[in-house]
DNA sequence: TGTATAAGGTTGTATATACAGTATAGTCGA
DNA sequence: TCGACTATACTGTATATACAACCTTATACA
């Protein structure tokens, strides 16, 4: 069952594990290529590849003549897309409620394994929730969660706390990917959201990463008549900062 | 001038240029490592690095024992950045064209005055453009422009340059507001985009500010089957930087 | 005709070696 | 004491070589 992983991948995993566990904090120097050569018994080119890829992936930074260092990682706050729908509805002075339609451990499949970028993932957590504003369905949440990132995920009562809040407390989020599309609802979606088949919906597909692992994949479906997505950004000299 | 670029980077640029120009379309086989060795006079490891990195960056896909191929670039539009649709299409190796359906000065009205946050605004520029990818309509651009910010706006030939490019060169953008919704197309939109009435569309409504004034208000309509909106963000110690 | 085998091309990984460029610490000398 | 020089460590790139795994095609055989 040992996956016969390539050597450079083992070195990468070793370094990532140290970062994930907190043993190596940001700014700390990681072993040089020559030190990895000695400790792993590999060639310098193999050590170089491991460090170079981790640098391209944003986990390390390298300075010629000096060394390789753990990069400053997450400022976990204020990701505009990670707003909590319960808070959002409360902010409008309305009542938020949710119905958990499904909450269980499922087996993986090739499509999911690819989305999670992990073929060895055998089981996943799945969640299907209808969120209501003053009793009217406004969002359908179809979520898969990586057990490696949040082992105790299913133990929570999701009518009292939202999955997003649980995940944020379990692991820092360092990367987000969003895809937004317009869709017509499936029959099941029509039933769960109590809408007709001709009402267009917004589909928001989101993947979030935590220290190099895909933590969760979620599809949010909003009936167009009841919800729009909104964002406001201010540009700075450095880049785009969400508000 | 000569940047003394590394060899692997030159190979990468060569391949990317062929993809961007459209010379190599999606699915086409790219030269094998050994062919690159011959044509560039480099070692196989250098060719391997170029192809491997382009694969990691999503431009190529490789199949052991078969070859390396240009990957299908998804039709995705970046939500957070002000990107030029012409560049975006060119990056996928496709041909961009546009038809200017309307381009004139109009009188303001209360609704527009409110959107522009300026009641004294008597006149505005209006633009209606259909953007096409390989001759197929993919975006309907319905734009209003503040003459105070870009007085000579109407003088440009918008089949040669995009409104976004003109506005960016006229004034810095310091704030953006987006609203995304799913809509069914109006009769006119059906006609301009050459779609049926049952095809849901993404409506992206954007206001941009320049030095405290609303510079432009634009509604972009994308047929769902031909376009999706996409954004990917990585958090850093500084904030959220769009990629 | 159908099947097994062989050959050749392709990617994937690993090593040993070499040289260039950069930063740092220490030494030597004025 | 200060500056120039040197040794050393580290990263960055490039090459030649080797072997494994995989796929396709052609060939030989039953």
mmCIF file of C-alpha atoms in Angstrom, chain A:
data_model
loop_
_atom_site.group_PDB
_atom_site.id
_atom_site.type_symbol
_atom_site.label_atom_id
_atom_site.label_comp_id
_atom_site.label_asym_id
_atom_site.label_seq_id
_atom_site.Cartn_x
_atom_site.Cartn_y
_atom_site.Cartn_z
ATOM 1 C CA UNK A 1 0.000 0.000 0.000
ATOM 2 C CA UNK A 2 3.009 2.268 0.266
ATOM 3 C CA UNK A 3 2.618 4.467 -2.725
ATOM 4 C CA UNK A 4 6.242 4.184 -3.875
ATOM 5 C CA UNK A 5 6.370 7.958 -3.938
ATOM 6 C CA UNK A 6 9.188 9.645 -5.844
ATOM 7 C CA UNK A 7 12.070 10.855 -3.729
ATOM 8 C CA UNK A 8 11.498 14.543 -4.406
ATOM 9 C CA UNK A 9 7.860 14.135 -3.310
ATOM 10 C CA UNK A 10 8.939 12.551 -0.045
ATOM 11 C CA UNK A 11 11.203 15.482 0.658
ATOM 12 C CA UNK A 12 8.366 17.892 -0.133
ATOM 13 C CA UNK A 13 6.010 16.008 2.173
ATOM 14 C CA UNK A 14 8.576 16.021 4.938
ATOM 15 C CA UNK A 15 8.958 19.796 4.738
ATOM 16 C CA UNK A 16 5.218 20.436 4.392
ATOM 17 C CA UNK A 17 4.525 18.201 7.386
ATOM 18 C CA UNK A 18 6.881 20.275 9.487
ATOM 19 C CA UNK A 19 5.162 23.465 8.382
ATOM 20 C CA UNK A 20 1.681 22.046 8.952
ATOM 21 C CA UNK A 21 2.503 20.782 12.413
ATOM 22 C CA UNK A 22 3.855 24.177 13.364
ATOM 23 C CA UNK A 23 7.298 22.800 14.118
ATOM 24 C CA UNK A 24 8.763 25.155 11.532
ATOM 25 C CA UNK A 25 7.214 28.572 11.821
ATOM 26 C CA UNK A 26 7.346 31.385 9.306
ATOM 27 C CA UNK A 27 10.766 32.855 8.728
ATOM 28 C CA UNK A 28 12.583 29.787 9.941
ATOM 29 C CA UNK A 29 15.425 28.512 7.840
ATOM 30 C CA UNK A 30 14.826 25.112 6.260
ATOM 31 C CA UNK A 31 17.662 22.667 5.515
ATOM 32 C CA UNK A 32 19.858 23.667 2.620
ATOM 33 C CA UNK A 33 20.101 21.518 -0.470
ATOM 34 C CA UNK A 34 23.355 19.995 0.728
ATOM 35 C CA UNK A 35 21.900 19.227 4.133
ATOM 36 C CA UNK A 36 18.974 17.447 2.495
ATOM 37 C CA UNK A 37 21.457 15.509 0.365
ATOM 38 C CA UNK A 38 23.086 14.229 3.537
ATOM 39 C CA UNK A 39 19.992 13.515 5.609
ATOM 40 C CA UNK A 40 17.972 11.875 2.836
ATOM 41 C CA UNK A 41 20.831 10.304 0.945
ATOM 42 C CA UNK A 42 19.754 11.873 -2.335
ATOM 43 C CA UNK A 43 21.463 13.913 -5.005
ATOM 44 C CA UNK A 44 21.510 17.686 -4.925
ATOM 45 C CA UNK A 45 19.316 17.969 -8.034
ATOM 46 C CA UNK A 46 16.578 16.021 -6.285
ATOM 47 C CA UNK A 47 16.746 18.250 -3.222
ATOM 48 C CA UNK A 48 16.764 21.263 -5.546
ATOM 49 C CA UNK A 49 13.605 20.100 -7.257
ATOM 50 C CA UNK A 50 11.757 19.656 -3.971
ATOM 51 C CA UNK A 51 12.717 23.111 -2.722
ATOM 52 C CA UNK A 52 12.121 24.755 -6.088
ATOM 53 C CA UNK A 53 8.604 23.348 -6.403
ATOM 54 C CA UNK A 54 7.669 24.285 -2.858
ATOM 55 C CA UNK A 55 8.882 27.793 -3.655
ATOM 56 C CA UNK A 56 6.768 27.964 -6.815
ATOM 57 C CA UNK A 57 3.799 26.803 -4.740
ATOM 58 C CA UNK A 58 4.317 29.669 -2.336
ATOM 59 C CA UNK A 59 5.433 27.831 0.787
ATOM 60 C CA UNK A 60 9.096 28.751 0.778
ATOM 61 C CA UNK A 61 11.234 31.639 -0.328
ATOM 62 C CA UNK A 62 14.827 31.334 -1.387
ATOM 63 C CA UNK A 63 17.705 33.807 -1.361
ATOM 64 C CA UNK A 64 20.841 32.926 -3.326
ATOM 65 C CA UNK A 65 23.856 32.864 -1.099
ATOM 66 C CA UNK A 66 21.779 32.854 2.061
ATOM 67 C CA UNK A 67 19.297 30.024 2.321
ATOM 68 C CA UNK A 68 15.712 28.826 2.077
ATOM 69 C CA UNK A 69 13.022 29.976 4.478
ATOM 70 C CA UNK A 70 9.433 29.219 5.437
ATOM 71 C CA UNK A 71 7.311 31.923 3.899
ATOM 72 C CA UNK A 72 5.007 34.129 5.876
ATOM 73 C CA UNK A 73 1.717 32.318 5.553
ATOM 74 C CA UNK A 74 -1.863 33.051 6.240
ATOM 75 C CA UNK A 75 -3.527 36.139 7.520
ATOM 76 C CA UNK A 76 -6.676 34.151 8.017
ATOM 77 C CA UNK A 77 -9.058 37.061 8.315
ATOM 78 C CA UNK A 78 -11.112 39.206 6.014
ATOM 79 C CA UNK A 79 -11.518 37.072 2.948
ATOM 80 C CA UNK A 80 -14.454 38.721 1.388
ATOM 81 C CA UNK A 81 -15.816 35.564 -0.143
ATOM 82 C CA UNK A 82 -15.724 33.729 3.121
ATOM 83 C CA UNK A 83 -18.550 35.682 4.655
ATOM 84 C CA UNK A 84 -20.902 33.744 6.779
ATOM 85 C CA UNK A 85 -24.396 33.589 5.342
ATOM 86 C CA UNK A 86 -25.914 33.513 8.823
ATOM 87 C CA UNK A 87 -24.172 36.753 9.760
ATOM 88 C CA UNK A 88 -25.057 38.292 6.452
ATOM 89 C CA UNK A 89 -28.742 37.606 6.935
ATOM 90 C CA UNK A 90 -28.595 38.738 10.540
ATOM 91 C CA UNK A 91 -26.982 41.967 9.378
ATOM 92 C CA UNK A 92 -30.080 42.671 7.341
ATOM 93 C CA UNK A 93 -32.175 42.206 10.439
ATOM 94 C CA UNK A 94 -33.693 38.996 9.164
ATOM 95 C CA UNK A 95 -33.939 35.554 10.653
ATOM 96 C CA UNK A 96 -31.581 32.825 9.457
ATOM 97 C CA UNK A 97 -32.466 29.161 9.663
ATOM 98 C CA UNK A 98 -31.111 26.083 7.968
ATOM 99 C CA UNK A 99 -32.209 22.557 7.222
ATOM 100 C CA UNK A 100 -29.564 19.835 7.079
ATOM 101 C CA UNK A 101 -30.716 17.493 4.320
ATOM 102 C CA UNK A 102 -27.681 15.215 4.358
ATOM 103 C CA UNK A 103 -24.631 14.852 6.606
ATOM 104 C CA UNK A 104 -22.500 11.769 6.246
ATOM 105 C CA UNK A 105 -19.236 10.143 5.266
ATOM 106 C CA UNK A 106 -19.100 9.028 1.657
ATOM 107 C CA UNK A 107 -16.679 7.145 -0.556
ATOM 108 C CA UNK A 108 -14.568 9.112 -2.977
ATOM 109 C CA UNK A 109 -14.642 8.777 -6.749
ATOM 110 C CA UNK A 110 -12.208 9.787 -9.515
ATOM 111 C CA UNK A 111 -13.883 13.152 -10.172
ATOM 112 C CA UNK A 112 -13.815 14.121 -6.513
ATOM 113 C CA UNK A 113 -10.277 12.814 -6.105
ATOM 114 C CA UNK A 114 -9.183 15.139 -8.887
ATOM 115 C CA UNK A 115 -10.921 18.147 -7.376
ATOM 116 C CA UNK A 116 -9.244 17.404 -4.081
ATOM 117 C CA UNK A 117 -5.913 16.825 -5.833
ATOM 118 C CA UNK A 118 -5.431 13.651 -3.829
ATOM 119 C CA UNK A 119 -5.906 10.239 -5.362
ATOM 120 C CA UNK A 120 -5.310 8.398 -2.112
ATOM 121 C CA UNK A 121 -8.349 10.023 -0.506
ATOM 122 C CA UNK A 122 -10.789 7.167 0.090
ATOM 123 C CA UNK A 123 -13.470 8.856 2.149
ATOM 124 C CA UNK A 124 -14.948 12.346 2.305
ATOM 125 C CA UNK A 125 -17.517 14.163 4.341
ATOM 126 C CA UNK A 126 -20.594 15.399 2.521
ATOM 127 C CA UNK A 127 -23.081 18.006 3.575
ATOM 128 C CA UNK A 128 -26.259 19.299 1.965
ATOM 129 C CA UNK A 129 -27.903 22.277 3.637
ATOM 130 C CA UNK A 130 -30.739 24.612 2.703
ATOM 131 C CA UNK A 131 -30.304 28.091 4.145
ATOM 132 C CA UNK A 132 -33.411 30.161 4.710
ATOM 133 C CA UNK A 133 -33.999 33.847 5.227
ATOM 134 C CA UNK A 134 -37.198 34.444 7.163
ATOM 135 C CA UNK A 135 -38.203 30.914 6.262
ATOM 136 C CA UNK A 136 -37.630 31.344 2.516
ATOM 137 C CA UNK A 137 -34.844 29.221 0.953
ATOM 138 C CA UNK A 138 -32.096 31.486 -0.376
ATOM 139 C CA UNK A 139 -29.075 29.235 -0.677
ATOM 140 C CA UNK A 140 -28.380 25.577 -1.329
ATOM 141 C CA UNK A 141 -25.036 24.459 0.086
ATOM 142 C CA UNK A 142 -23.552 21.275 -1.358
ATOM 143 C CA UNK A 143 -20.240 20.675 0.384
ATOM 144 C CA UNK A 144 -17.448 18.101 0.451
ATOM 145 C CA UNK A 145 -14.808 18.216 3.187
ATOM 146 C CA UNK A 146 -11.342 16.660 3.383
ATOM 147 C CA UNK A 147 -11.168 14.516 6.559
ATOM 148 C CA UNK A 148 -7.403 15.044 6.759
ATOM 149 C CA UNK A 149 -7.983 18.748 7.305
ATOM 150 C CA UNK A 150 -11.001 18.586 9.616
ATOM 151 C CA UNK A 151 -11.316 15.099 11.144
ATOM 152 C CA UNK A 152 -14.144 15.938 13.525
ATOM 153 C CA UNK A 153 -16.159 17.900 11.022
ATOM 154 C CA UNK A 154 -19.311 15.767 11.159
ATOM 155 C CA UNK A 155 -19.595 16.082 14.924
ATOM 156 C CA UNK A 156 -20.949 19.620 14.739
ATOM 157 C CA UNK A 157 -24.544 20.767 14.824
ATOM 158 C CA UNK A 158 -24.842 22.769 11.639
ATOM 159 C CA UNK A 159 -28.144 24.337 12.570
ATOM 160 C CA UNK A 160 -26.267 26.191 15.291
ATOM 161 C CA UNK A 161 -22.971 26.966 13.577
ATOM 162 C CA UNK A 162 -22.074 27.194 9.884
ATOM 163 C CA UNK A 163 -19.645 24.840 8.126
ATOM 164 C CA UNK A 164 -17.482 27.798 7.149
ATOM 165 C CA UNK A 165 -16.995 28.769 10.777
ATOM 166 C CA UNK A 166 -16.092 25.200 11.712
ATOM 167 C CA UNK A 167 -13.550 24.916 8.909
ATOM 168 C CA UNK A 168 -11.924 28.270 9.630
ATOM 169 C CA UNK A 169 -11.356 27.256 13.231
ATOM 170 C CA UNK A 170 -9.925 23.894 12.171
ATOM 171 C CA UNK A 171 -7.318 25.138 9.706
ATOM 172 C CA UNK A 172 -6.030 28.367 8.167
ATOM 173 C CA UNK A 173 -7.167 29.120 4.629
ATOM 174 C CA UNK A 174 -4.393 30.274 2.364
ATOM 175 C CA UNK A 175 -5.929 30.040 -1.063
ATOM 176 C CA UNK A 176 -9.356 30.324 -2.619
ATOM 177 C CA UNK A 177 -10.691 29.550 -6.062
ATOM 178 C CA UNK A 178 -14.102 30.667 -7.229
ATOM 179 C CA UNK A 179 -16.083 29.952 -10.321
ATOM 180 C CA UNK A 180 -19.424 31.634 -10.873
ATOM 181 C CA UNK A 181 -21.908 30.510 -13.476
ATOM 182 C CA UNK A 182 -25.545 30.917 -14.336
ATOM 183 C CA UNK A 183 -27.598 27.739 -14.380
ATOM 184 C CA UNK A 184 -31.153 26.546 -14.581
ATOM 185 C CA UNK A 185 -32.004 24.476 -11.488
ATOM 186 C CA UNK A 186 -32.222 20.687 -11.557
ATOM 187 C CA UNK A 187 -35.418 19.027 -10.383
ATOM 188 C CA UNK A 188 -33.939 18.368 -6.953
ATOM 189 C CA UNK A 189 -32.749 21.945 -6.688
ATOM 190 C CA UNK A 190 -36.185 23.200 -7.663
ATOM 191 C CA UNK A 191 -37.693 21.129 -4.885
ATOM 192 C CA UNK A 192 -35.166 22.105 -2.208
ATOM 193 C CA UNK A 193 -35.244 25.808 -3.069
ATOM 194 C CA UNK A 194 -38.989 25.863 -3.796
ATOM 195 C CA UNK A 195 -38.604 27.535 -7.180
ATOM 196 C CA UNK A 196 -39.717 26.895 -10.728
ATOM 197 C CA UNK A 197 -37.622 25.399 -13.489
ATOM 198 C CA UNK A 198 -37.408 28.657 -15.416
ATOM 199 C CA UNK A 199 -35.840 30.662 -12.641
ATOM 200 C CA UNK A 200 -32.130 31.139 -13.348
ATOM 201 C CA UNK A 201 -29.765 30.528 -10.473
ATOM 202 C CA UNK A 202 -26.259 31.618 -9.629
ATOM 203 C CA UNK A 203 -23.905 28.731 -9.080
ATOM 204 C CA UNK A 204 -20.857 29.590 -7.003
ATOM 205 C CA UNK A 205 -18.238 26.870 -6.964
ATOM 206 C CA UNK A 206 -15.480 27.296 -4.420
ATOM 207 C CA UNK A 207 -12.364 25.369 -3.505
ATOM 208 C CA UNK A 208 -10.272 26.384 -0.532
ATOM 209 C CA UNK A 209 -6.759 25.288 0.297
ATOM 210 C CA UNK A 210 -5.085 24.898 3.643
ATOM 211 C CA UNK A 211 -1.304 24.486 3.635
ATOM 212 C CA UNK A 212 -1.234 22.902 0.236
ATOM 213 C CA UNK A 213 -4.207 20.589 0.690
ATOM 214 C CA UNK A 214 -7.679 21.129 -0.691
ATOM 215 C CA UNK A 215 -9.752 21.536 2.448
ATOM 216 C CA UNK A 216 -13.246 21.805 1.036
ATOM 217 C CA UNK A 217 -15.147 21.926 -2.230
ATOM 218 C CA UNK A 218 -18.525 23.586 -2.107
ATOM 219 C CA UNK A 219 -21.221 24.514 -4.616
ATOM 220 C CA UNK A 220 -23.619 27.248 -3.541
ATOM 221 C CA UNK A 221 -26.785 27.758 -5.555
ATOM 222 C CA UNK A 222 -28.724 31.010 -5.229
ATOM 223 C CA UNK A 223 -32.100 31.690 -6.831
ATOM 224 C CA UNK A 224 -31.558 34.838 -8.891
ATOM 225 C CA UNK A 225 -34.712 36.506 -7.637
ATOM 226 C CA UNK A 226 -33.663 36.195 -4.017
ATOM 227 C CA UNK A 227 -29.958 36.794 -4.049
ATOM 228 C CA UNK A 228 -27.148 38.487 -5.910
ATOM 229 C CA UNK A 229 -23.453 38.271 -5.230
ATOM 230 C CA UNK A 230 -21.714 41.432 -4.306
ATOM 231 C CA UNK A 231 -18.162 42.501 -3.833
ATOM 232 C CA UNK A 232 -16.375 45.749 -3.483
ATOM 233 C CA UNK A 233 -12.675 46.169 -3.798
ATOM 234 C CA UNK A 234 -10.195 48.918 -3.355
ATOM 235 C CA UNK A 235 -6.987 48.762 -5.282
ATOM 236 C CA UNK A 236 -3.741 49.515 -3.558
ATOM 237 C CA UNK A 237 -0.184 49.855 -4.698
ATOM 238 C CA UNK A 238 0.400 46.222 -3.842
ATOM 239 C CA UNK A 239 -2.546 44.534 -5.423
ATOM 240 C CA UNK A 240 -6.218 44.043 -4.882
ATOM 241 C CA UNK A 241 -7.397 44.007 -1.310
ATOM 242 C CA UNK A 242 -10.860 42.896 -0.416
ATOM 243 C CA UNK A 243 -12.962 44.954 1.925
#
